[in-house]
CSV table of C-alpha atoms and ligand atoms in Angstrom, one decimal:
chain,number,residue,atom,x,y,z
A,1316,MET,CA,144.2,111.4,102.5
A,1317,SER,CA,143.4,114.5,100.4
A,1318,ASP,CA,140.4,116.6,101.5
A,1319,THR,CA,139.5,117.2,97.8
A,1320,ALA,CA,138.4,115.0,94.9
A,1321,THR,CA,139.6,115.6,91.3
A,1322,LEU,CA,137.2,114.9,88.5
A,1323,LYS,CA,138.3,114.8,84.9
A,1324,ILE,CA,135.6,115.3,82.2
A,1325,GLY,CA,137.1,115.5,78.7
A,1326,ASN,CA,139.9,118.0,78.8
A,1327,ASP,CA,138.6,119.7,81.9
A,1328,THR,CA,139.5,118.9,85.5
A,1329,TYR,CA,137.3,119.8,88.5
A,1330,THR,CA,138.2,119.8,92.1
A,1331,LEU,CA,135.5,119.0,94.6
A,1332,PRO,CA,135.7,119.1,98.5
A,1333,THR,CA,135.4,115.9,100.4
A,1334,ILE,CA,133.8,115.3,103.8
A,1335,VAL,CA,134.7,112.8,106.5
A,1336,GLY,CA,132.2,111.6,109.1
A,1337,THR,CA,132.7,110.7,112.7
A,1338,GLU,CA,133.4,107.1,111.9
A,1339,GLY,CA,135.6,107.8,108.9
A,1340,GLU,CA,132.8,107.6,106.2
A,1341,ARG,CA,133.9,109.7,103.2
A,1342,ALA,CA,131.8,111.8,100.8
A,1343,ILE,CA,132.4,114.0,97.8
A,1344,ASP,CA,130.5,117.3,98.2
A,1345,VAL,CA,128.9,117.7,94.7
A,1346,LYS,CA,127.2,121.0,95.5
A,1347,PRO,CA,129.4,123.0,93.0
A,1348,LEU,CA,129.3,120.2,90.3
A,1349,ARG,CA,126.5,121.4,88.0
A,1350,ARG,CA,127.5,125.1,88.3
A,1351,GLU,CA,131.2,124.3,87.5
A,1352,SER,CA,130.9,121.4,85.1
A,1353,GLY,CA,127.3,121.4,83.7
A,1354,HIS,CA,127.0,117.8,84.9
A,1355,ILE,CA,124.7,116.4,87.7
A,1356,THR,CA,125.1,113.0,89.3
A,1357,LEU,CA,122.6,110.2,88.6
A,1358,ASP,CA,122.0,107.6,91.3
A,1359,PRO,CA,118.5,106.0,91.1
A,1360,GLY,CA,117.5,104.7,94.6
A,1361,PHE,CA,120.4,106.8,96.1
A,1362,LEU,CA,122.6,103.7,96.5
A,1363,ASN,CA,125.7,105.9,96.6
A,1364,THR,CA,124.2,109.3,97.6
A,1365,GLY,CA,124.1,110.9,101.0
A,1366,SER,CA,121.1,113.2,101.5
A,1367,CYS,CA,122.4,115.0,104.6
A,1368,ARG,CA,124.7,115.1,107.6
A,1369,SER,CA,123.1,113.6,110.6
A,1370,GLU,CA,124.0,113.1,114.3
A,1371,ILE,CA,121.2,110.6,115.1
A,1372,THR,CA,122.1,107.1,114.1
A,1373,PHE,CA,125.3,105.4,112.8
A,1374,ILE,CA,125.2,102.1,110.8
A,1375,ASP,CA,128.2,100.2,109.6
A,1376,GLY,CA,126.7,97.7,107.1
A,1377,GLU,CA,130.0,95.8,106.7
A,1378,ARG,CA,130.5,95.2,110.4
A,1379,GLY,CA,126.8,95.0,111.4
A,1380,VAL,CA,127.1,98.0,113.7
A,1381,LEU,CA,124.0,100.1,114.8
A,1382,ARG,CA,124.2,102.9,117.3
A,1383,TYR,CA,121.6,105.5,118.3
A,1384,ARG,CA,123.5,108.8,119.2
A,1385,GLY,CA,126.6,106.7,119.7
A,1386,TYR,CA,125.1,104.0,122.1
A,1387,PRO,CA,125.3,100.4,120.7
A,1388,ILE,CA,121.9,98.9,120.0
A,1389,GLU,CA,122.8,95.8,122.0
A,1390,GLN,CA,123.3,97.8,125.2
A,1391,LEU,CA,120.1,99.9,124.6
A,1392,ALA,CA,118.0,96.8,123.9
A,1393,GLU,CA,119.4,95.1,127.0
A,1394,GLN,CA,119.4,98.1,129.5
A,1395,SER,CA,117.2,100.9,128.2
A,1396,SER,CA,113.5,101.4,127.7
A,1397,PHE,CA,111.6,102.5,124.6
A,1398,LEU,CA,110.6,105.9,126.2
A,1399,GLU,CA,114.2,106.5,127.2
A,1400,VAL,CA,115.3,105.7,123.7
A,1401,ALA,CA,112.6,108.0,122.3
A,1402,TYR,CA,114.0,110.8,124.5
A,1403,LEU,CA,117.6,110.0,123.3
A,1404,LEU,CA,116.7,110.1,119.7
A,1405,THR,CA,114.4,113.2,119.7
A,1406,GLN,CA,116.2,115.2,122.4
A,1407,GLY,CA,119.8,114.2,121.5
A,1408,ALA,CA,121.1,112.8,124.8
A,1409,LEU,CA,120.2,110.3,127.5
A,1410,PRO,CA,117.9,112.0,130.1
A,1411,SER,CA,118.8,112.7,133.7
A,1412,PRO,CA,116.6,110.7,136.2
A,1413,SER,CA,114.3,113.7,136.7
A,1414,ALA,CA,114.1,114.5,133.0
A,1415,LEU,CA,113.2,110.9,132.3
A,1416,THR,CA,110.5,110.9,134.9
A,1417,GLU,CA,109.1,114.2,133.5
A,1418,TRP,CA,109.2,112.9,130.0
A,1419,GLU,CA,107.3,109.7,130.9
A,1420,GLN,CA,104.7,111.7,132.8
A,1421,ARG,CA,104.2,114.2,130.0
A,1422,ILE,CA,103.7,111.4,127.4
A,1423,THR,CA,101.4,109.5,129.8
A,1424,ARG,CA,99.2,112.5,130.1
A,1425,HIS,CA,98.6,112.8,126.4
A,1426,THR,CA,97.5,109.3,125.6
A,1427,LEU,CA,93.8,110.1,124.9
A,1428,VAL,CA,92.7,111.2,121.4
A,1429,HIS,CA,89.8,113.6,120.8
A,1430,GLU,CA,86.5,111.7,121.0
A,1431,ASP,CA,85.7,112.9,117.5
A,1432,MET,CA,88.7,110.9,116.2
A,1433,LYS,CA,86.6,107.7,116.9
A,1434,ARG,CA,84.1,108.7,114.2
A,1435,MET,CA,86.9,108.5,111.6
A,1436,TYR,CA,87.2,104.7,112.1
A,1437,GLU,CA,83.5,104.2,111.2
A,1438,ALA,CA,84.4,105.6,107.7
A,1439,PHE,CA,86.6,102.5,107.0
A,1440,PRO,CA,85.4,99.1,106.0
A,1441,PRO,CA,85.9,96.6,109.0
A,1442,ASN,CA,88.6,94.8,107.1
A,1443,ALA,CA,90.6,98.0,106.3
A,1444,HIS,CA,94.3,97.4,106.6
A,1445,PRO,CA,95.4,99.2,109.8
A,1446,MET,CA,98.3,100.9,108.0
A,1447,ALA,CA,95.8,102.8,105.9
A,1448,ILE,CA,93.9,103.8,109.0
A,1449,LEU,CA,97.2,104.7,110.8
A,1450,SER,CA,98.4,107.0,108.0
A,1451,ALA,CA,95.0,108.7,107.7
A,1452,ALA,CA,94.5,109.1,111.4
A,1453,VAL,CA,97.9,110.6,112.0
A,1454,SER,CA,97.3,113.2,109.3
A,1455,ALA,CA,93.8,113.8,110.7
A,1456,LEU,CA,95.3,114.2,114.2
A,1457,SER,CA,96.9,117.5,113.0
A,1458,THR,CA,93.4,119.1,112.6
A,1459,PHE,CA,92.9,119.0,116.4
A,1460,TYR,CA,96.1,121.1,116.8
A,1461,GLN,CA,96.3,123.0,113.5
A,1462,ASP,CA,96.9,126.3,115.2
A,1463,GLU,CA,100.1,125.1,116.8
A,1464,VAL,CA,102.0,123.1,114.2
A,1465,ASP,CA,104.7,125.6,113.2
A,1466,PRO,CA,107.8,123.5,112.4
A,1467,LEU,CA,110.1,126.4,113.4
A,1468,ASP,CA,108.6,127.0,116.8
A,1469,PRO,CA,110.5,124.8,119.3
A,1470,ASP,CA,107.7,124.7,121.9
A,1471,GLN,CA,105.1,123.6,119.3
A,1472,VAL,CA,107.5,121.0,117.9
A,1473,GLN,CA,108.1,119.6,121.4
A,1474,ILE,CA,104.4,119.4,122.3
A,1475,ASN,CA,103.6,117.7,119.0
A,1476,THR,CA,106.5,115.3,119.6
A,1477,ILE,CA,104.9,114.4,122.9
A,1478,ARG,CA,101.4,114.1,121.4
A,1479,LEU,CA,102.5,111.8,118.6
A,1480,LEU,CA,104.5,109.5,120.9
A,1481,ALA,CA,101.5,109.4,123.3
A,1482,LYS,CA,98.6,109.1,120.9
A,1483,VAL,CA,99.8,106.9,118.0
A,1484,PRO,CA,99.7,103.7,120.1
A,1485,THR,CA,96.1,104.6,121.1
A,1486,ILE,CA,95.2,105.1,117.4
A,1487,ALA,CA,96.9,101.8,116.5
A,1488,ALA,CA,95.1,99.9,119.2
A,1489,PHE,CA,91.7,101.4,118.3
A,1490,SER,CA,92.1,100.3,114.7
A,1491,LEU,CA,92.7,96.7,116.0
A,1492,LYS,CA,89.6,96.9,118.2
A,1493,ARG,CA,87.6,98.4,115.3
A,1494,SER,CA,88.7,95.5,113.0
A,1495,GLN,CA,87.5,93.0,115.6
A,1496,GLY,CA,84.2,94.8,116.2
A,1497,HIS,CA,85.2,95.2,119.8
A,1498,ARG,CA,84.8,98.3,122.1
A,1499,TYR,CA,87.8,100.5,122.3
A,1500,THR,CA,90.0,99.9,125.4
A,1501,TYR,CA,91.1,103.3,126.6
A,1502,PRO,CA,94.7,103.9,127.7
A,1503,ASP,CA,95.6,102.9,131.3
A,1504,ASN,CA,98.0,105.6,132.5
A,1505,GLY,CA,99.1,103.4,135.4
A,1506,LEU,CA,101.0,101.1,133.0
A,1507,SER,CA,104.3,101.4,131.1
A,1508,TYR,CA,104.3,102.4,127.5
A,1509,ALA,CA,104.4,98.8,126.3
A,1510,GLY,CA,102.1,97.6,129.0
A,1511,ARG,CA,99.5,100.3,128.1
A,1512,LEU,CA,99.7,99.3,124.4
A,1513,LEU,CA,99.2,95.6,125.2
A,1514,LYS,CA,96.2,96.4,127.4
A,1515,MET,CA,94.6,98.6,124.7
A,1516,MET,CA,95.1,95.9,122.1
A,1517,PHE,CA,94.1,92.9,124.2
A,1518,GLY,CA,92.2,94.2,127.2
A,1519,TYR,CA,88.4,94.1,127.3
A,1520,GLY,CA,86.1,96.4,129.4
A,1521,THR,CA,84.4,93.3,130.8
A,1522,GLU,CA,87.2,91.9,132.9
A,1523,PRO,CA,90.6,92.9,134.5
A,1524,TYR,CA,93.5,92.7,132.1
A,1525,GLU,CA,96.4,90.5,133.4
A,1526,LEU,CA,99.5,92.1,131.9
A,1527,ASP,CA,102.2,89.5,131.0
A,1528,GLU,CA,105.6,90.9,132.0
A,1529,ASP,CA,107.4,88.8,129.5
A,1530,GLN,CA,105.2,90.2,126.8
A,1531,GLU,CA,105.7,93.7,128.1
A,1532,SER,CA,109.4,93.4,128.1
A,1533,ALA,CA,109.6,91.7,124.7
A,1534,LEU,CA,107.4,94.4,123.2
A,1535,ASP,CA,109.5,97.2,124.7
A,1536,LYS,CA,112.6,95.5,123.3
A,1537,LEU,CA,111.0,95.2,119.8
A,1538,LEU,CA,110.1,98.9,119.9
A,1539,ILE,CA,113.7,99.9,120.8
A,1540,LEU,CA,115.1,97.7,118.0
A,1541,HIS,CA,112.9,99.5,115.4
A,1542,ALA,CA,113.3,103.0,116.8
A,1543,ASP,CA,115.6,104.4,114.1
A,1544,HIS,CA,117.8,103.3,111.1
A,1545,GLU,CA,119.2,106.5,109.6
A,1546,GLN,CA,118.2,107.3,106.0
A,1547,ASN,CA,115.9,104.4,105.2
A,1548,CYS,CA,113.1,104.8,102.7
A,1549,SER,CA,110.4,105.9,105.2
A,1550,THR,CA,112.7,108.2,107.1
A,1551,THR,CA,113.9,109.8,103.9
A,1552,THR,CA,110.2,110.3,103.0
A,1553,VAL,CA,109.6,112.0,106.4
A,1554,ARG,CA,112.6,114.3,105.8
A,1555,ILE,CA,111.7,115.2,102.3
A,1556,VAL,CA,108.1,116.0,103.2
A,1557,GLY,CA,109.3,118.0,106.2
A,1558,SER,CA,111.7,119.9,103.9
A,1559,SER,CA,108.6,121.6,102.3
A,1560,LYS,CA,107.8,122.8,105.9
A,1561,ALA,CA,104.8,120.5,106.0
A,1562,ASN,CA,103.8,119.9,109.7
A,1563,LEU,CA,105.1,117.0,111.8
A,1564,TYR,CA,101.8,115.0,111.6
A,1565,ALA,CA,101.7,115.2,107.7
A,1566,SER,CA,105.3,114.2,107.5
A,1567,ILE,CA,104.9,111.2,109.9
A,1568,SER,CA,101.8,110.2,108.0
A,1569,SER,CA,103.9,110.1,104.8
A,1570,GLY,CA,106.5,108.0,106.5
A,1571,ILE,CA,103.8,105.5,107.6
A,1572,SER,CA,102.8,105.1,103.9
A,1573,ALA,CA,106.4,104.5,102.8
A,1574,LEU,CA,106.9,102.0,105.5
A,1575,TRP,CA,103.9,99.9,104.3
A,1576,GLY,CA,105.7,98.7,101.2
A,1577,PRO,CA,106.6,95.0,101.3
A,1578,LEU,CA,110.2,95.8,100.4
A,1579,HIS,CA,110.4,97.9,103.6
A,1580,GLY,CA,108.4,97.6,106.8
A,1581,GLY,CA,105.7,95.5,105.1
A,1582,ALA,CA,108.3,92.7,104.9
A,1583,ASN,CA,107.5,91.5,108.5
A,1584,GLN,CA,104.0,90.6,107.4
A,1585,ALA,CA,105.3,89.1,104.1
A,1586,VAL,CA,107.9,87.0,106.1
A,1587,ILE,CA,105.1,85.2,108.1
A,1588,GLU,CA,103.1,84.7,104.9
A,1589,MET,CA,106.2,83.2,103.2
A,1590,LEU,CA,107.0,80.9,106.2
A,1591,GLU,CA,103.5,79.6,106.2
A,1592,THR,CA,103.6,78.9,102.5
A,1593,ILE,CA,106.9,77.1,102.9
A,1594,GLN,CA,105.5,75.1,105.9
A,1595,ASN,CA,102.5,74.0,104.0
A,1596,ASP,CA,104.4,73.1,100.8
A,1597,SER,CA,105.7,69.5,100.9
A,1598,ASP,CA,108.5,70.5,98.5
A,1599,GLY,CA,110.0,72.3,101.5
A,1600,ILE,CA,112.7,74.9,101.9
A,1601,ASP,CA,115.0,74.0,99.1
A,1602,LYS,CA,112.3,74.8,96.5
A,1603,TYR,CA,112.0,78.4,97.8
A,1604,VAL,CA,115.8,79.0,98.0
A,1605,ARG,CA,115.9,77.8,94.4
A,1606,LEU,CA,113.1,80.2,93.5
A,1607,ALA,CA,114.9,83.1,95.3
A,1608,ARG,CA,118.0,82.4,93.2
A,1609,ASP,CA,116.0,82.5,90.0
A,1610,LYS,CA,115.4,86.1,89.0
A,1611,SER,CA,112.7,85.1,86.5
A,1612,SER,CA,110.6,83.6,89.4
A,1613,GLY,CA,110.0,87.1,90.8
A,1614,PHE,CA,110.2,85.4,94.3
A,1615,ARG,CA,112.4,86.9,97.0
A,1616,LEU,CA,113.1,85.6,100.5
A,1617,MET,CA,111.3,88.2,102.5
A,1618,GLY,CA,113.2,89.2,105.6
A,1619,PHE,CA,116.5,88.6,103.7
A,1620,GLY,CA,118.9,91.2,102.3
A,1621,HIS,CA,119.4,94.8,103.1
A,1622,ARG,CA,120.6,98.0,101.3
A,1623,VAL,CA,123.2,98.8,103.9
A,1624,TYR,CA,123.8,95.6,105.9
A,1625,LYS,CA,126.1,93.3,103.9
A,1626,SER,CA,126.5,91.2,107.1
A,1627,TYR,CA,124.0,90.0,109.7
A,1628,ASP,CA,121.6,92.8,110.7
A,1629,PRO,CA,122.4,93.3,114.5
A,1630,ARG,CA,118.7,93.6,115.2
A,1631,ALA,CA,118.0,90.3,113.6
A,1632,LYS,CA,120.8,88.8,115.7
A,1633,ILE,CA,119.2,90.1,118.9
A,1634,LEU,CA,115.8,89.0,117.9
A,1635,LYS,CA,117.0,85.5,116.8
A,1636,GLY,CA,118.7,85.1,120.2
A,1637,ALA,CA,115.7,86.4,122.1
A,1638,ALA,CA,113.0,84.5,120.2
A,1639,ASP,CA,113.5,81.2,122.0
A,1640,LYS,CA,113.4,82.9,125.4
A,1641,ILE,CA,110.5,85.1,124.6
A,1642,LEU,CA,108.4,82.3,123.1
A,1643,ALA,CA,109.3,80.1,126.1
A,1644,GLY,CA,108.3,83.0,128.5
A,1645,LEU,CA,105.1,83.3,126.6
A,1646,GLY,CA,104.5,79.6,126.9
A,1647,GLN,CA,104.5,79.4,123.1
A,1648,LYS,CA,106.1,77.0,120.6
A,1649,ASP,CA,105.9,78.1,117.0
A,1650,PRO,CA,106.8,75.7,114.2
A,1651,LEU,CA,107.4,78.7,112.0
A,1652,LEU,CA,110.4,79.5,114.2
A,1653,ASP,CA,111.9,76.1,113.2
A,1654,VAL,CA,111.1,76.8,109.6
A,1655,ALA,CA,112.8,80.3,109.8
A,1656,ARG,CA,115.9,78.9,111.5
A,1657,ARG,CA,116.2,76.1,108.9
A,1658,LEU,CA,115.6,78.5,106.0
A,1659,GLU,CA,118.3,80.8,107.3
A,1660,GLU,CA,120.7,77.8,107.6
A,1661,VAL,CA,120.0,76.6,104.1
A,1662,ALA,CA,120.2,80.1,102.6
A,1663,LEU,CA,123.4,81.1,104.3
A,1664,GLU,CA,125.1,77.9,103.0
A,1665,ASP,CA,124.0,78.8,99.5
A,1666,SER,CA,126.5,80.5,97.2
A,1667,TYR,CA,123.9,82.9,95.8
A,1668,PHE,CA,123.1,84.4,99.2
A,1669,ARG,CA,126.7,84.3,100.3
A,1670,GLU,CA,128.0,86.1,97.1
A,1671,LYS,CA,125.3,88.8,97.4
A,1672,ASN,CA,125.8,89.2,101.1
A,1673,LEU,CA,122.1,88.4,101.8
A,1674,TYR,CA,121.5,87.9,105.5
A,1675,PRO,CA,118.4,88.0,107.7
A,1676,ASN,CA,117.2,91.5,108.5
A,1677,VAL,CA,115.1,92.9,111.3
A,1678,ASP,CA,111.9,91.7,109.7
A,1679,PHE,CA,112.9,88.0,109.5
A,1680,TYR,CA,112.3,87.1,113.2
A,1681,SER,CA,110.2,90.0,114.5
A,1682,GLY,CA,106.9,88.7,113.0
A,1683,ILE,CA,107.4,85.3,114.9
A,1684,ILE,CA,107.5,87.2,118.2
A,1685,TYR,CA,104.6,89.5,117.3
A,1686,ARG,CA,102.6,86.3,116.4
A,1687,ALA,CA,103.5,84.7,119.8
A,1688,MET,CA,102.0,87.7,121.4
A,1689,GLY,CA,98.8,87.2,119.6
A,1690,ILE,CA,99.2,90.3,117.4
A,1691,PRO,CA,97.4,89.7,114.1
A,1692,VAL,CA,99.7,89.6,111.0
A,1693,ASN,CA,98.1,92.7,109.4
A,1694,MET,CA,99.2,94.7,112.5
A,1695,PHE,CA,102.9,93.8,112.2
A,1696,THR,CA,103.8,96.8,110.1
A,1697,VAL,CA,101.8,99.0,112.5
A,1698,MET,CA,104.1,97.7,115.3
A,1699,PHE,CA,107.1,98.6,113.2
A,1700,ALA,CA,105.7,102.1,112.7
A,1701,LEU,CA,105.1,102.5,116.5
A,1702,GLY,CA,108.8,101.6,117.0
A,1703,ARG,CA,110.1,103.9,114.2
A,1704,LEU,CA,108.1,106.9,115.3
A,1705,PRO,CA,110.8,108.5,117.5
A,1706,GLY,CA,113.3,108.0,114.7
A,1707,TRP,CA,111.1,109.7,112.2
A,1708,ILE,CA,110.4,112.6,114.6
A,1709,ALA,CA,114.1,113.0,115.4
A,1710,HIS,CA,115.1,113.2,111.7
A,1711,TRP,CA,112.2,115.6,110.9
A,1712,ARG,CA,113.4,117.8,113.8
A,1713,GLU,CA,117.1,117.6,112.7
A,1714,GLY,CA,116.2,118.5,109.1
A,1715,ASN,CA,114.3,121.6,110.2
A,1716,GLU,CA,117.0,122.6,112.8
A,1717,GLN,CA,119.7,122.3,110.0
A,1718,GLY,CA,117.6,124.6,107.8
A,1719,LEU,CA,118.0,122.2,104.8
A,1720,PRO,CA,116.6,123.4,101.5
A,1721,ILE,CA,113.4,121.8,100.1
A,1722,GLY,CA,114.3,118.4,98.7
A,1723,ARG,CA,114.1,118.7,94.9
A,1724,PRO,CA,116.3,116.2,92.9
A,1725,ARG,CA,117.3,116.8,89.3
A,1726,GLN,CA,116.8,114.2,86.5
A,1727,ILE,CA,118.2,113.2,83.1
A,1728,TYR,CA,115.4,113.6,80.6
A,1729,THR,CA,115.3,110.8,78.0
A,1730,GLY,CA,111.8,111.4,76.5
A,1731,SER,CA,110.9,112.7,73.1
A,1732,GLY,CA,112.5,115.9,71.6
A,1733,GLU,CA,110.3,118.9,70.7
A,1734,ARG,CA,107.5,118.1,68.4
A,1735,PRO,CA,104.3,120.0,67.2
A,1736,TYR,CA,100.9,119.3,68.7
A,1737,VAL,CA,98.6,117.2,66.4
A,1738,PRO,CA,94.8,118.0,66.7
A,1739,VAL,CA,92.9,114.8,67.5
A,1740,GLY,CA,91.0,114.9,64.2
A,1741,GLN,CA,94.4,114.6,62.4
A,1742,ARG,CA,95.7,111.6,64.4
A,1743,GLU,CA,95.6,108.0,63.1
A,1744,GLU,CA,93.8,105.3,65.2
B,2025,SDX,C1,113.7,97.1,106.1
B,2025,SDX,O1,116.9,100.7,104.7
B,2025,SDX,C2,116.6,100.3,105.9
B,2025,SDX,O2,117.3,100.6,106.9
B,2025,SDX,C3,115.3,99.4,106.0
B,2025,SDX,C4,115.1,98.8,107.4
B,2025,SDX,C5,114.8,99.9,108.5
B,2025,SDX,O3,115.1,99.5,109.6
B,2025,SDX,O4,114.3,100.9,108.1
B,2025,SDX,O5,116.2,98.0,107.8
B,2025,SDX,C6,113.9,97.9,107.4
B,2025,SDX,O6,113.1,97.6,105.2
B,2025,SDX,C7,114.4,95.8,106.0
B,2025,SDX,C8,114.3,95.2,104.6
B,2025,SDX,C9,112.9,94.4,104.5
B,2025,SDX,N1,112.7,94.0,103.2
B,2025,SDX,C10,112.8,92.7,102.8
B,2025,SDX,O7,113.1,91.8,103.6
B,2025,SDX,C11,112.3,92.4,101.4
B,2025,SDX,C12,113.4,91.4,100.8
B,2025,SDX,N2,114.6,92.1,100.6
B,2025,SDX,C13,114.8,92.8,99.4
B,2025,SDX,O8,113.9,93.0,98.5
B,2025,SDX,C14,116.1,93.6,99.3
B,2025,SDX,O9,117.1,92.9,99.9
B,2025,SDX,C15,116.0,95.0,99.9
B,2025,SDX,C16,114.9,95.8,99.3
B,2025,SDX,C17,115.9,95.0,101.4
B,2025,SDX,C18,117.4,95.7,99.6
B,2025,SDX,O10,117.4,95.9,98.2
B,2025,SDX,P1,118.6,96.5,97.5
B,2025,SDX,O11,119.6,97.1,98.4
B,2025,SDX,O12,118.1,97.5,96.5
B,2025,SDX,O13,119.3,95.3,96.8
B,2025,SDX,P2,118.8,94.7,95.5
B,2025,SDX,O14,117.3,94.6,95.5
B,2025,SDX,O15,119.5,95.5,94.4
B,2025,SDX,O16,119.4,93.3,95.6
B,2025,SDX,C19,120.8,93.1,95.3
B,2025,SDX,C20,120.8,91.7,94.7
B,2025,SDX,C21,119.8,91.6,93.5
B,2025,SDX,O17,120.4,90.7,92.7
B,2025,SDX,P3,121.2,91.2,91.4
B,2025,SDX,O18,120.4,92.2,90.7
B,2025,SDX,O19,122.5,91.8,92.0
B,2025,SDX,O20,121.5,90.0,90.6
B,2025,SDX,O21,120.4,90.7,95.7
B,2025,SDX,C22,119.2,90.1,95.2
B,2025,SDX,C23,118.6,91.0,94.1
B,2025,SDX,O22,117.8,90.3,93.2
B,2025,SDX,N3,118.3,90.1,96.4
B,2025,SDX,C24,117.6,89.0,96.7
B,2025,SDX,C25,117.0,89.4,98.0
B,2025,SDX,N4,117.3,90.6,98.3
B,2025,SDX,C26,118.1,91.1,97.3
B,2025,SDX,N5,117.4,87.8,96.2
B,2025,SDX,C27,116.5,87.0,96.8
B,2025,SDX,N6,115.9,87.2,98.0
B,2025,SDX,C28,116.1,88.5,98.6
B,2025,SDX,N7,115.5,88.7,99.7
């Protein structure tokens, strides 16, 4: 196939280079377009626009394929650990046994936050949404290291990578404790990453904490499944903020805010709220599938549909398969899981969902598992952020290593033409 694209505008013809990715994805390089033709491309929401070349994650939305640095998500979820996946994403390869041990030890020794950070929590109302606290706290974290946040200094980038991976779980768990009016549980460095997080969230200083291994392994799997997803909304946000050479903490803080939206990472909280509404409505599931088909209703099936996956989200498939086992292991039965399965069945038989290729996404089942662990609903998106952290860091590092220019899209202006200013005394009411 030709390695150029020909564009005909009026009587003029332009030739543009094309690019082919590792898995055969194809792109037209429009860098010369405006200079040569006076035209820009217009693609709100970037449905057809690539922002960069990347070596981190590959998704095939038609075939439901997801790989981190070439490794299939199914194998990583089954055989790897979250900290190993964080190394793979941020360092670019699977670690040797000694590198993994050193990586785990380095992260474990940075789990404490400065005691002054605790005062920040007192500034929030007790019912503050933990995503607001997380975004503010991660940005505030930079002030404790503000003399060593140079995005172009590899040693500073590495130590801040370690600090964020180590401290963000502590910050998240402290915000949960604060919302409950409980004393903070400090990190226990004798535990695994997931085990430490569970103990900080559910441990009390008044008694020993019995770590449930099923919970620990389920949480580690959930973190792996959320670790990266190429150029999604929050990762694109992290990249574009990083492109201004903003420090890593500021860039991650912006990604947290983008993830909070109900169309993105906030969907896992919205899914549970939707399932509870359906469960409590005697009209049942068919009513909500009908509402979702009806644009004027403004209702969407949360946890369904995806910009890239036009087939079953492989993460949802893994979580759906694991949900029964995890809930059984946790000694939990959740009627919402039955509602979710039934809703999926009805929706996938419905022509509207089939024609639009709307399948369950990662958020559809994750909330049921978080719920079974006793994690409050308003912490679900925080759990998503904890998983996505290494992916955000990896993309921020890649953007800086690639020396990409500052992100600054063009636009097509459709406002008023030039007109003279009218002093307020001469304007009509
Ligand atoms: C995540 O990008 C990523 O990789 C994200 C993510 C990650 O790991 O980072 O995978 C995580 O954010 C998963 C998505 C979580 N969000 C939800 O579950 C919210 C519900 N889903 C949607 O709102 C929607 O599907 C999106 C936002 C996820 C995708 O939106 P798109 O690609 O912009 O698609 P669209 O909104 O244009 O929908 C296409 C059509 C529309 O109908 P038409 O205009 O063609 O007639 O499908 C309809 C939509 O109305 N549609 C839905 C629907 N999702 C899309 N109709 C009913 N229920 C839904 N859930």
